[in-house]
Amino acid sequence: MAKAFSGIQPTGEIHLGNYIGALRNWKPESGSYYCVVDLHSMTMPWDPAEMLRNSRSTAAHLLALGLGEPSRVFLQSQVPEHAELSWILTCLGRMGELSRMTQYKSKGRGRQDVSVGLFAYPLLMAADILLYGVHEVPVGEDQKQHIELTRDLALRFNSRYGPVFTVPEPRISEVGARVLSLRNPQEKMSKSDPDPNSKILLTDGDDVIRKKIMTAVTDSGREVYYDPDEKPGISNLLEIAATLGGEAVEDLAARYRDKGYGAFKGAVADIVIGAVRPLRERVLELLASPTEIDEALERGRSHAHAEAGPMLDSVKRAIGLLVP
Ligand code: AMP
Ligand code: TRP
């Protein structure tokens, strides 16, 4: 397995979209790093107490998934090389290419009151990845464009200053790369959605999960089949259940085609409950043990710093900065 790097923002609780789109593809290989990107969560206004609570809780989820050993879990702000390389890349990135980022366009373009960080954020993300010399970046569909920018920056840097950076590849699954909101299947499932019924959390109990799935917004008609344009709600549930149940979407759809939405949703709920329960139990156990979380984060910080420090020195040498 190639070494991987990925990140997740501590802006709220981890949901099934995070798990299916990204976390289930994060593997605990030696040399891989999984980062709670707290500096990324500052592009929009934040509450300091909530930031720290969410950072620990997000870390607990990653540790519960077994990513703390031999791969490492750490907090971005504890490894100062991220912010430093980010500035260097800010001077390499171009206004034009950053203006084309769809996430910025949807949240900030044309507004005078958003932070500069919201615009510059993909450069910090590029720094995260490039510090670790990894080939693979497992993410959901919404991050693809940012990884393409990272590749462009790495190639531009290498051609100007010499071969310092590994050029990474996004790793995006074919099914489940964009899990949709249960309340509005035109939108992706999102941490920032205020409606708790729009998403399933990894800490939700069995009954809560069942209720959210049984009341999920579905489409007109009665037949169960996969067609994301005509049947976005049903297709979303098919993708969720197929990925978690380890079955092909078509096979699952064929079994429920004529059984009606109610029976289908009941089956989806069973699959999701079965997949989430063991994760929830481990997450809750770890959340009750903050010392264990902090100790794992300290080990993660020290390994990440040992990797990122020499890489930043190579960058500095290549661009003519004095390395002590
Ligand atoms: P975020 O919550 O924005 O920090 O995202 C963490 C990871 O989860 C990233 O790799 C995202 O691409 C992925 N992700 C977030 N929301 C979804 C979703 N609704 N469907 C699939 N992947 C997602
Ligand atoms: N921008 C990503 C998101 O919002 C999180 C992220 C930050 C990330 N740095 C990263 C993902 C590096 C992969 C690699 O979801």
Coordinates of C-alpha atoms and ligand atoms in Angstrom, one line a residue:
M1 CA 0.0 0.0 0.0
A2 CA 1.2 3.5 -0.9
K3 CA 1.6 6.0 2.0
A4 CA -1.4 8.2 2.3
F5 CA -2.3 11.6 3.8
S6 CA -5.8 12.9 4.5
G7 CA -7.5 15.5 6.7
I8 CA -10.8 16.2 8.3
Q9 CA -12.1 19.5 9.7
P10 CA -13.2 19.6 13.4
T11 CA -16.3 21.7 12.5
G12 CA -18.9 19.3 13.9
E13 CA -19.7 15.7 14.4
I14 CA -18.5 13.0 12.0
H15 CA -21.3 11.7 9.8
L16 CA -21.9 8.8 7.4
G17 CA -20.9 10.9 4.4
N18 CA -17.4 11.4 6.0
Y19 CA -17.2 7.7 6.8
I20 CA -18.4 6.4 3.4
G21 CA -16.7 9.0 1.3
A22 CA -13.4 9.2 3.1
L23 CA -12.7 7.5 6.4
R24 CA -13.5 3.9 5.4
N25 CA -10.7 4.3 2.8
W26 CA -8.1 5.5 5.3
K27 CA -5.8 2.6 6.1
P28 CA -3.6 2.3 9.2
E29 CA -0.4 1.7 7.2
S30 CA 2.9 2.8 8.5
G31 CA 4.0 6.1 7.0
S32 CA 0.4 7.3 6.5
Y33 CA -0.9 10.4 8.4
Y34 CA -4.4 11.5 9.2
C35 CA -4.8 15.0 10.3
V36 CA -7.5 16.9 12.2
V37 CA -7.2 20.1 10.3
D38 CA -8.1 22.7 12.9
L39 CA -6.4 25.5 11.0
H40 CA -8.8 24.9 8.2
S41 CA -11.8 25.3 10.5
M42 CA -10.8 29.0 11.0
T43 CA -11.9 30.1 7.5
M44 CA -15.4 30.8 8.9
P45 CA -16.1 32.3 12.3
W46 CA -15.6 29.8 15.2
D47 CA -16.1 29.4 18.9
P48 CA -12.8 28.6 20.8
A49 CA -14.3 26.2 23.3
E50 CA -16.1 24.4 20.6
M51 CA -13.0 24.2 18.4
L52 CA -11.1 22.3 21.1
R53 CA -14.0 20.0 21.9
N54 CA -14.5 19.2 18.3
S55 CA -10.8 18.6 17.7
R56 CA -10.6 16.0 20.5
S57 CA -13.9 14.4 19.4
T58 CA -12.8 14.2 15.7
A59 CA -9.4 12.7 16.8
A60 CA -11.3 10.2 19.0
H61 CA -13.3 9.1 15.9
L62 CA -10.0 8.5 13.9
L63 CA -8.4 6.7 16.8
A64 CA -11.5 4.5 17.2
L65 CA -11.2 3.5 13.6
G66 CA -7.7 2.2 14.4
L67 CA -5.8 4.9 12.6
G68 CA -3.4 5.8 15.5
E69 CA -1.0 3.0 15.0
P70 CA 1.2 2.4 13.0
S71 CA -0.3 5.3 10.9
R72 CA -0.6 8.5 12.9
V73 CA -3.3 10.9 13.9
F74 CA -2.4 14.5 14.9
L75 CA -3.7 18.1 15.1
Q76 CA -2.6 20.3 12.2
S77 CA -1.9 23.3 14.5
Q78 CA 0.6 21.4 16.5
V79 CA 2.9 20.9 13.6
P80 CA 4.0 24.4 12.6
E81 CA 5.5 23.4 9.3
H82 CA 1.9 23.3 7.8
A83 CA 1.4 27.0 8.3
E84 CA 4.9 27.8 7.1
L85 CA 4.8 25.8 3.9
S86 CA 1.4 27.3 3.3
W87 CA 2.9 30.8 3.1
I88 CA 5.5 29.6 0.6
L89 CA 2.8 28.0 -1.6
T90 CA 0.7 31.2 -1.2
C91 CA 3.5 32.9 -3.1
L92 CA 3.5 30.2 -5.8
G93 CA -0.3 29.9 -6.3
R94 CA -2.1 32.2 -8.6
M95 CA -5.2 34.4 -8.1
G96 CA -6.8 32.9 -11.2
E97 CA -6.5 29.3 -10.2
L98 CA -7.7 29.9 -6.7
S99 CA -10.7 31.9 -8.0
R100 CA -11.8 28.8 -9.9
M101 CA -12.2 26.6 -6.8
T102 CA -15.9 25.7 -6.7
Q103 CA -16.0 25.6 -2.9
Y104 CA -14.8 29.2 -2.8
K105 CA -17.2 30.2 -5.5
S106 CA -20.1 28.8 -3.7
K107 CA -19.3 30.2 -0.3
G108 CA -17.4 33.4 -0.8
R109 CA -17.1 34.8 -4.3
G110 CA -18.3 38.4 -4.6
R111 CA -18.6 38.9 -0.9
Q112 CA -16.5 41.5 0.9
D113 CA -17.0 40.1 4.4
V114 CA -15.5 36.6 4.0
S115 CA -12.0 35.9 5.3
V116 CA -8.9 35.8 3.1
G117 CA -8.5 32.3 4.6
L118 CA -11.6 31.1 2.8
F119 CA -9.9 32.1 -0.5
A120 CA -6.4 30.8 0.4
Y121 CA -7.5 27.6 2.1
P122 CA -6.5 25.2 -0.8
L123 CA -2.9 26.3 -0.4
L124 CA -2.9 25.2 3.2
M125 CA -4.4 21.9 2.1
A126 CA -1.7 21.6 -0.5
A127 CA 0.9 22.2 2.2
D128 CA -0.6 19.5 4.4
I129 CA -0.3 16.9 1.6
L130 CA 3.1 17.9 0.2
L131 CA 4.9 17.9 3.6
Y132 CA 4.6 14.1 3.8
G133 CA 5.7 13.0 0.4
V134 CA 2.7 10.8 0.0
H135 CA 1.3 9.3 -3.3
E136 CA -2.3 8.9 -2.2
V137 CA -5.0 11.2 -0.8
P138 CA -8.2 9.3 0.0
V139 CA -11.1 11.9 -0.1
G140 CA -14.7 12.4 -1.1
E141 CA -15.6 13.9 -4.5
D142 CA -15.8 17.5 -3.2
Q143 CA -12.0 17.6 -2.6
K144 CA -10.9 16.4 -6.1
Q145 CA -10.4 19.9 -7.4
H146 CA -8.2 20.9 -4.4
I147 CA -6.0 17.9 -5.1
E148 CA -5.6 18.8 -8.7
L149 CA -4.5 22.2 -7.6
T150 CA -2.0 20.5 -5.2
R151 CA -0.6 18.5 -8.2
D152 CA -0.2 21.7 -10.3
L153 CA 1.6 23.4 -7.4
A154 CA 3.9 20.4 -6.9
L155 CA 4.8 20.3 -10.6
R156 CA 5.3 24.0 -10.8
F157 CA 7.6 24.0 -7.8
N158 CA 9.6 21.0 -9.0
S159 CA 10.1 22.5 -12.4
R160 CA 11.3 25.9 -11.0
Y161 CA 13.3 24.8 -8.0
G162 CA 14.1 21.1 -8.4
P163 CA 12.4 17.8 -7.6
V164 CA 11.4 18.3 -4.0
F165 CA 7.7 17.3 -3.9
T166 CA 6.0 14.0 -4.6
V167 CA 3.1 14.6 -7.0
P168 CA 0.0 13.1 -5.2
E169 CA -3.1 11.4 -6.6
P170 CA -6.6 11.7 -5.3
R171 CA -8.2 8.3 -4.2
I172 CA -12.0 8.6 -4.6
S173 CA -14.3 5.6 -4.5
E174 CA -16.6 5.0 -7.4
V175 CA -19.7 4.5 -5.1
G176 CA -20.4 6.7 -2.1
A177 CA -18.0 9.6 -3.0
R178 CA -20.8 12.0 -2.5
V179 CA -23.4 11.0 0.1
L180 CA -26.5 13.2 0.0
S181 CA -28.5 14.9 2.7
L182 CA -31.4 12.7 3.9
R183 CA -33.7 15.7 4.0
N184 CA -32.7 17.2 0.6
P185 CA -31.0 14.8 -1.8
Q186 CA -30.0 17.8 -4.0
E187 CA -27.3 18.7 -1.4
K188 CA -24.5 16.7 0.1
M189 CA -24.6 15.5 3.6
S190 CA -22.8 18.1 5.6
K191 CA -21.5 18.8 9.1
S192 CA -22.7 22.4 8.8
D193 CA -26.3 21.5 8.0
P194 CA -28.3 22.6 11.1
D195 CA -31.0 19.9 10.5
P196 CA -30.0 16.8 12.6
N197 CA -32.3 14.7 10.5
S198 CA -30.2 15.4 7.3
K199 CA -27.3 13.2 8.5
I200 CA -26.5 10.1 10.4
L201 CA -23.7 10.6 13.0
L202 CA -21.3 7.8 13.9
T203 CA -22.5 8.3 17.5
D204 CA -26.2 8.0 16.7
G205 CA -28.1 5.2 18.6
D206 CA -29.9 2.4 16.7
D207 CA -33.4 3.9 17.1
V208 CA -32.2 7.3 16.0
I209 CA -30.6 5.8 12.9
R210 CA -33.8 3.8 12.1
K211 CA -36.0 6.9 12.4
K212 CA -33.7 9.1 10.3
I213 CA -33.7 6.5 7.5
M214 CA -37.4 5.7 7.6
T215 CA -38.2 9.4 7.3
A216 CA -35.6 10.2 4.7
V217 CA -36.9 12.2 1.7
T218 CA -37.4 9.8 -1.2
D219 CA -38.7 10.3 -4.7
S220 CA -42.1 9.9 -6.4
G221 CA -43.0 6.4 -7.6
R222 CA -42.8 3.0 -5.8
E223 CA -40.0 1.1 -7.6
V224 CA -36.5 0.8 -6.2
Y225 CA -33.9 1.3 -8.9
Y226 CA -30.6 3.3 -9.3
D227 CA -31.0 6.5 -11.2
P228 CA -29.3 9.5 -9.5
D229 CA -31.1 12.1 -11.7
E230 CA -34.6 10.7 -11.6
K231 CA -34.4 9.1 -8.1
P232 CA -31.7 10.9 -6.1
G233 CA -33.2 10.0 -2.7
I234 CA -33.5 6.2 -3.4
S235 CA -30.2 6.2 -5.3
N236 CA -28.5 7.8 -2.2
L237 CA -29.9 5.1 0.1
L238 CA -28.8 2.4 -2.4
E239 CA -25.2 3.8 -2.4
I240 CA -25.2 4.0 1.4
A241 CA -26.4 0.4 1.9
A242 CA -24.4 -1.1 -0.9
T243 CA -21.1 0.4 0.4
L244 CA -21.7 -0.5 4.0
G245 CA -23.1 -4.0 3.2
G246 CA -20.3 -4.8 0.7
E247 CA -22.8 -5.5 -2.1
A248 CA -23.1 -4.1 -5.7
V249 CA -25.7 -1.3 -6.0
E250 CA -27.4 -3.2 -8.9
D251 CA -27.8 -6.5 -6.9
L252 CA -29.3 -4.6 -3.9
A253 CA -31.6 -2.7 -6.2
A254 CA -32.7 -5.9 -8.0
R255 CA -33.6 -7.5 -4.7
Y256 CA -35.9 -4.6 -3.6
R257 CA -37.2 -3.5 -7.0
D258 CA -40.8 -4.4 -6.4
K259 CA -40.9 -4.6 -2.6
G260 CA -41.9 -0.9 -2.0
Y261 CA -40.0 1.9 -0.3
G262 CA -41.0 0.9 3.2
A263 CA -39.4 -2.5 3.1
F264 CA -36.4 -1.2 1.3
K265 CA -35.8 1.6 3.9
G266 CA -36.2 -1.0 6.7
A267 CA -33.4 -3.1 5.0
V268 CA -31.2 0.0 4.6
A269 CA -31.7 0.9 8.3
D270 CA -30.7 -2.7 9.3
I271 CA -27.5 -2.5 7.3
V272 CA -26.6 1.0 8.6
I273 CA -27.3 0.1 12.2
G274 CA -25.1 -3.1 11.8
A275 CA -22.2 -1.1 10.4
V276 CA -22.4 1.9 12.8
R277 CA -23.0 0.1 16.1
P278 CA -19.4 -1.3 16.5
L279 CA -17.9 2.1 15.4
R280 CA -20.1 4.0 17.9
E281 CA -19.2 1.7 20.8
R282 CA -15.5 2.3 20.2
V283 CA -15.9 6.0 19.7
L284 CA -17.9 6.4 22.9
E285 CA -15.3 4.4 24.8
L286 CA -12.5 6.6 23.6
L287 CA -14.4 9.9 24.2
A288 CA -14.7 8.8 27.8
S289 CA -10.9 8.7 28.0
P290 CA -9.4 12.1 27.1
T291 CA -6.0 11.2 28.4
E292 CA -5.7 8.4 25.9
I293 CA -6.7 10.8 23.1
D294 CA -4.2 13.4 24.2
E295 CA -1.4 10.8 24.5
A296 CA -2.1 9.5 21.0
L297 CA -2.2 13.0 19.6
E298 CA 1.2 13.7 21.2
R299 CA 2.7 10.6 19.6
G300 CA 1.2 11.7 16.3
R301 CA 2.5 15.2 16.6
S302 CA 6.0 14.0 17.3
H303 CA 6.1 11.6 14.3
A304 CA 4.5 14.1 12.0
H305 CA 7.0 16.8 13.0
A306 CA 9.9 14.4 12.4
E307 CA 8.7 13.9 8.9
A308 CA 7.5 17.5 8.1
G309 CA 10.6 19.3 9.5
P310 CA 13.2 17.8 7.0
M311 CA 10.8 18.3 4.1
L312 CA 10.3 22.0 4.9
D313 CA 14.2 22.3 5.2
S314 CA 14.5 20.8 1.7
V315 CA 11.9 23.3 0.4
K316 CA 13.8 26.2 2.0
R317 CA 17.1 25.1 0.6
A318 CA 15.6 24.8 -2.9
I319 CA 14.2 28.3 -2.8
G320 CA 17.1 30.1 -1.3
L321 CA 16.2 30.5 2.3
L322 CA 18.9 29.9 5.0
V323 CA 18.3 26.7 6.9
P324 CA 19.8 26.9 10.4
Ligands
AMP1 P1 -15.0 17.6 5.9 O1 -16.1 17.2 6.7 O2 -15.3 18.7 4.9 O3 -13.7 17.9 6.7 O4 -14.6 16.3 5.0 C1 -13.8 15.2 5.4 C2 -13.7 14.2 4.3 O5 -15.0 13.6 4.2 C3 -13.3 14.7 3.0 O6 -12.5 13.8 2.3 C4 -14.6 14.9 2.3 O7 -14.5 14.8 0.8 C5 -15.4 13.8 2.8 N1 -16.9 14.1 2.8 C6 -17.5 15.1 3.5 N2 -18.8 15.1 3.2 C7 -19.0 14.1 2.4 C8 -20.2 13.5 1.7 N3 -21.4 14.1 2.0 N4 -20.1 12.5 0.9 C9 -18.9 11.9 0.7 N5 -17.7 12.4 1.3 C10 -17.8 13.4 2.1
TRP2 N1 -10.2 20.4 2.8 C1 -10.6 19.1 3.3 C2 -12.1 19.2 3.6 O1 -12.7 20.2 3.8 C3 -9.9 18.8 4.5 C4 -8.4 18.7 4.3 C5 -7.5 19.6 4.7 C6 -7.7 17.7 3.6 N2 -6.2 19.2 4.4 C7 -6.3 18.1 3.7 C8 -8.1 16.5 2.9 C9 -5.3 17.3 3.1 C10 -7.1 15.8 2.3 C11 -5.7 16.1 2.4 O2 -12.7 18.1 3.7

